Amino acid sequence: MTATPDATPASASTGPFWLHVALDVPLDGVFDYQHHEPVLVGQRVIVQFGRRQMIGVVVALPEQPSYPPEQVKAIEQVLDDLPPFPADWLRMARFASTYYHRPLGEVMMPALPGPLRKPSAYLGKRSAGGPVLRMAKRKEKKVDPVDSDVLPVLNAEQQAAVEGIVAAKPGSCLLLHGVTGSGKTEVYMRVLEQVLAAGRQVLFMVPEINLTPQFEQVLRARLARVLPGDVLAVLHSGLSEGERLRSWLRVNSGQARILLGTRLSIFTPMPELGLIIVDEEHDSSYKQQDGLRYSARDLAVWRGYDLKVPVVLGSATPSLESWNHARQGRYSLLSLPKRAREVSMPRVRLVDTRHLRLESGFSPQLLDALEACLERGEQSLVFINRRGYAPVLHCASCGWLSQCPRCTVYTVLHRQNGYKHNLQCHHCGYQAPVPHACPDCGDQDLQPMGRGTQRIEEFLGERLPNARLVRIDADSTRLKGSAQQLFEQVHAGEVDIMVGTQMVAKGHDFTRLSVVGVLNADATLFAHDFRAPERLFAQLMQVAGRAGRHTEGADVIIQTGYPDQPVYQSLIKHDYIGFAQSALNERESVGLPPFAYQVLLSAEAPQLADAIRLLTEARRLPEDYPNEFPGADQVFLYDPVPLRVLRVAKVERAQLLLESAHRPALQAFVRYWGPRVAQLAKQHKVRITIEVDPLEI
Ligand code: ADP
Ligand code: ZN
Ligand code: ZN
């Protein structure tokens, strides 16, 4: 039941033993407990907290408790079904807790698979871990052998990249900048084969659940060459609790040698970790947007540095943060400037829509290209980053627009099964039937305004009746496994035209795709967020990069009303470097990230005024108490502002941005300021969140 006594000094064997336990409760700090036998740091324990029983992790063994000994409760049970968490895992959790200003227990516990943190799985069971570990038993996956002589011969740049990574200084970070289709995957494979052969584990992160099957297939085929048996584990939020637990345990025990997963996999203990790969490192999916708002990419860089193992960040369009690090020499830059196969980059054309008559949103050029592609028997992709049928329903006589009663956004018109429509709020999930007449004026002629994927699909079905269409978006892939099924249809050549959102834009290696059309690119061109152009550029480069990966002569057609915008001009030249250069110059001249560091304080209350009042008081704290906030003189606090989407699910939201050219000063400031703001928020009954390095402002 407990740790082996010889793990602690003999003199300590008299007890009681004092423990600091991290618990998943929204209170700062760790909690004092005691036990009559020695316990190890990193062990899980069941404790009584208030009226609840909870599982926590022992994070320290203090000599003395912080309270009078008689007030320190004894723990209920030591869990010994797992070895104690390794020290490096605890260090990373501590770092994340400090850096993101979040209690340690709220970092650690949610990172564990459900059954490992639920006391109900253990209580009353004689053998502590039995039931949980039994859940984890699994059948070995069958691995198909591959013929090993089909491996491509690396080109000189790929070869140099592999050598660069293998020879990297321990703990260094390498930025693999490779144009789309340049063969980054092959570089990853060669490096990880070496790392695995050397007896180390590999963490391979991808931004999207939908990309895991593609990489799983590639990895399984390749792994069979180096290691016998089933050594791959996959981890993402689409798995059942049992599947997640199994993957986690296999990695934690060292049985699985490679972990393929989305952002949450960064928190998996890996006893022999020897390499971290972050594919599509620029992707905002690496940022968690609730709870602990961490960046898995940034934690990967930290973890590699801490463990002295290399971290490879790969992208065709690196984030400006990473690009800037590479420019300054903090990351080593490895470049794959051309496509790996003997094909050129697709031709990117801008179609100026200002003087064109569009047919249901399509220019004649795009329709011609789609038709020609269909005749050639090749595939095409129509990209529109808007799901549903139409973004809003509209009354032509009085101007009424369908609006969510709970949020300050329009409800989106969706086509349900068959031809029934309804209205849905993409912010809060509210759904309503389509009204028979305008609620304001009674007119019965309500019209959809604008276009989403469903309407595009409907139009193409009528316009190109012979084309086999699929729509790939969050709605068409809601069921488990359905995305994979759709992608398999595409790969099998059973599809002529894909209509899709950003889900199809990333990472996929389509073999027959030769035309890409982009419909509403301008939608984010003038967004308020300073990262909008960067995001748009990356997204369009990615989607363009799906075309012509295996065949010559691919066409990308971007419809825009603003063809002169620098984003588009860089895009037609495939000029990431030029784009990054000018964007970085611009950021530097106005002191925006990566030349400044930011923290965002958000406040939510039933009434905007309350949220703003709280933020105003928070902003005044350093003026009112000038000596209490180290770093304050180097931190700039902007004015509180309401969020662009002010109300979501009847809660009104505002935010306050903090900025500093000096990261340690900003960190020090928030360390003292954050808890004070939390106190104020409690008094005012306003919900707050503090987000470090926010991506969206
Ligand atoms: P990226 O991830 O950089 O966009 P991929 O790794 O998907 O590109 O590679 C694009 C295509 O090129 C794949 O079909 C891959 O099999 C192929 N490929 C990679 N390296 C080579 C090579 N050295 N020679 C020939 N083909 C290659
Ligand atoms: Zn009306
Ligand atoms: Zn809503």
mmCIF file of N, CA and C in Angstrom, residues 136 356 401 451 479 490 648:
data_model
loop_
_atom_site.group_PDB
_atom_site.id
_atom_site.type_symbol
_atom_site.label_atom_id
_atom_site.label_comp_id
_atom_site.label_asym_id
_atom_site.label_seq_id
_atom_site.Cartn_x
_atom_site.Cartn_y
_atom_site.Cartn_z
ATOM 1 N N ALA A 136 -7.356 -0.801 -18.133
ATOM 2 C CA ALA A 136 -6.351 -0.417 -19.101
ATOM 3 C C ALA A 136 -5.846 -1.575 -19.937
ATOM 4 N N LEU A 356 -17.156 41.925 -60.948
ATOM 5 C CA LEU A 356 -17.630 40.683 -61.548
ATOM 6 C C LEU A 356 -19.058 40.408 -61.145
ATOM 7 N N LEU A 401 -33.003 40.944 -38.722
ATOM 8 C CA LEU A 401 -31.985 39.903 -38.865
ATOM 9 C C LEU A 401 -32.132 38.925 -37.714
ATOM 10 N N ARG A 451 -23.507 33.131 -47.397
ATOM 11 C CA ARG A 451 -23.388 31.704 -47.704
ATOM 12 C C ARG A 451 -22.499 30.981 -46.718
ATOM 13 N N LEU A 479 -20.270 12.900 -35.750
ATOM 14 C CA LEU A 479 -20.200 11.530 -35.231
ATOM 15 C C LEU A 479 -18.770 11.035 -35.227
ATOM 16 N N VAL A 490 -12.268 10.614 -49.905
ATOM 17 C CA VAL A 490 -11.510 11.534 -50.748
ATOM 18 C C VAL A 490 -10.243 10.849 -51.247
ATOM 19 N N VAL A 648 -22.611 36.553 -24.274
ATOM 20 C CA VAL A 648 -22.717 35.149 -24.674
ATOM 21 C C VAL A 648 -23.432 34.408 -23.555
#
